[in-house]
Amino acid sequence: MDIRHHPDDARLLAWSTGRLAAGERLLLASHLELCAHCRSRVNLLDGLGGLLLEEAEPAPLAADALARSLAHIEALEG
């Protein structure tokens, strides 16, 4: 298969950070399966994100953070 179009870095970054809608995720996952160039770009973006997380200052969580998160998940499932 001859790939002639590649998603821009903004779209690949959205993929890397999990900000794409379901249909767009499916389309991009199919593209990444076939495109070594874009897989390489995503790997680079993932690595940069990891470095940023390592360098970020820890922030304290609210005492009820876990309970609120679980309640939010339950609301999505219900």
mmCIF file of C-alpha atoms in Angstrom:
data_model
loop_
_atom_site.group_PDB
_atom_site.id
_atom_site.type_symbol
_atom_site.label_atom_id
_atom_site.label_comp_id
_atom_site.label_asym_id
_atom_site.label_seq_id
_atom_site.Cartn_x
_atom_site.Cartn_y
_atom_site.Cartn_z
ATOM 1 C CA MET A 1 0.000 0.000 0.000
ATOM 2 C CA ASP A 2 1.287 3.435 -0.944
ATOM 3 C CA ILE A 3 0.453 5.980 1.781
ATOM 4 C CA ARG A 4 0.240 9.495 0.379
ATOM 5 C CA HIS A 5 -1.169 11.446 3.297
ATOM 6 C CA HIS A 6 0.079 11.647 6.879
ATOM 7 C CA PRO A 7 -1.742 13.212 9.822
ATOM 8 C CA ASP A 8 -0.166 16.406 11.106
ATOM 9 C CA ASP A 9 1.697 16.502 14.414
ATOM 10 C CA ALA A 10 -1.275 18.094 16.199
ATOM 11 C CA ARG A 11 -3.452 15.082 15.353
ATOM 12 C CA LEU A 12 -0.695 12.659 16.331
ATOM 13 C CA LEU A 13 -0.289 14.529 19.613
ATOM 14 C CA ALA A 14 -4.033 14.268 20.212
ATOM 15 C CA TRP A 15 -3.699 10.502 19.627
ATOM 16 C CA SER A 16 -0.749 10.304 22.007
ATOM 17 C CA THR A 17 -2.620 12.161 24.748
ATOM 18 C CA GLY A 18 -5.903 10.284 24.269
ATOM 19 C CA ARG A 19 -7.904 13.294 23.089
ATOM 20 C CA LEU A 20 -9.409 11.839 19.902
ATOM 21 C CA ALA A 21 -13.032 10.786 19.496
ATOM 22 C CA ALA A 22 -13.744 7.076 18.918
ATOM 23 C CA GLY A 23 -14.115 7.291 15.129
ATOM 24 C CA GLU A 24 -10.959 9.318 14.725
ATOM 25 C CA ARG A 25 -9.070 6.907 17.018
ATOM 26 C CA LEU A 26 -10.155 3.993 14.807
ATOM 27 C CA LEU A 27 -9.085 5.762 11.636
ATOM 28 C CA LEU A 28 -5.730 6.798 13.045
ATOM 29 C CA ALA A 29 -5.096 3.351 14.555
ATOM 30 C CA SER A 30 -5.569 1.861 11.092
ATOM 31 C CA HIS A 31 -3.164 4.393 9.609
ATOM 32 C CA LEU A 32 -0.558 3.768 12.309
ATOM 33 C CA GLU A 33 -0.762 0.035 11.694
ATOM 34 C CA LEU A 34 0.441 0.599 8.124
ATOM 35 C CA CYS A 35 2.651 3.683 8.453
ATOM 36 C CA ALA A 36 6.080 3.322 10.038
ATOM 37 C CA HIS A 37 6.730 7.054 9.587
ATOM 38 C CA CYS A 38 3.747 8.079 11.733
ATOM 39 C CA ARG A 39 4.386 5.314 14.282
ATOM 40 C CA SER A 40 7.866 6.774 14.707
ATOM 41 C CA ARG A 41 6.391 10.269 15.232
ATOM 42 C CA VAL A 42 3.938 8.929 17.835
ATOM 43 C CA ASN A 43 6.760 7.115 19.652
ATOM 44 C CA LEU A 44 8.690 10.395 19.773
ATOM 45 C CA LEU A 45 5.655 12.274 21.115
ATOM 46 C CA ASP A 46 5.017 9.556 23.716
ATOM 47 C CA GLY A 47 8.640 9.804 24.836
ATOM 48 C CA LEU A 48 8.452 13.575 25.124
ATOM 49 C CA GLY A 49 5.272 13.269 27.171
ATOM 50 C CA GLY A 50 7.000 10.816 29.483
ATOM 51 C CA LEU A 51 9.909 13.205 29.977
ATOM 52 C CA LEU A 52 7.519 16.032 30.801
ATOM 53 C CA LEU A 53 5.762 13.863 33.382
ATOM 54 C CA GLU A 54 9.065 12.902 34.978
ATOM 55 C CA GLU A 55 10.080 16.543 35.282
ATOM 56 C CA ALA A 56 6.719 17.824 36.571
ATOM 57 C CA GLU A 57 6.439 18.841 40.189
ATOM 58 C CA PRO A 58 4.173 16.527 42.192
ATOM 59 C CA ALA A 59 0.859 18.050 43.177
ATOM 60 C CA PRO A 60 -1.113 16.959 46.223
ATOM 61 C CA LEU A 61 -4.499 15.328 45.657
ATOM 62 C CA ALA A 62 -7.634 16.344 47.502
ATOM 63 C CA ALA A 63 -8.595 13.950 50.277
ATOM 64 C CA ASP A 64 -11.708 12.878 48.344
ATOM 65 C CA ALA A 65 -10.014 12.547 44.934
ATOM 66 C CA LEU A 66 -10.359 8.759 44.753
ATOM 67 C CA ALA A 67 -14.003 8.778 45.819
ATOM 68 C CA ARG A 68 -14.849 11.487 43.266
ATOM 69 C CA SER A 69 -13.021 9.618 40.504
ATOM 70 C CA LEU A 70 -14.826 6.366 41.272
ATOM 71 C CA ALA A 71 -18.172 8.180 41.388
ATOM 72 C CA HIS A 72 -17.441 9.719 38.000
ATOM 73 C CA ILE A 73 -16.612 6.284 36.534
ATOM 74 C CA GLU A 74 -19.798 4.810 37.971
ATOM 75 C CA ALA A 75 -21.836 7.655 36.486
ATOM 76 C CA LEU A 76 -20.339 6.961 33.048
ATOM 77 C CA GLU A 77 -21.141 3.241 33.303
ATOM 78 C CA GLY A 78 -24.691 3.801 34.530
#
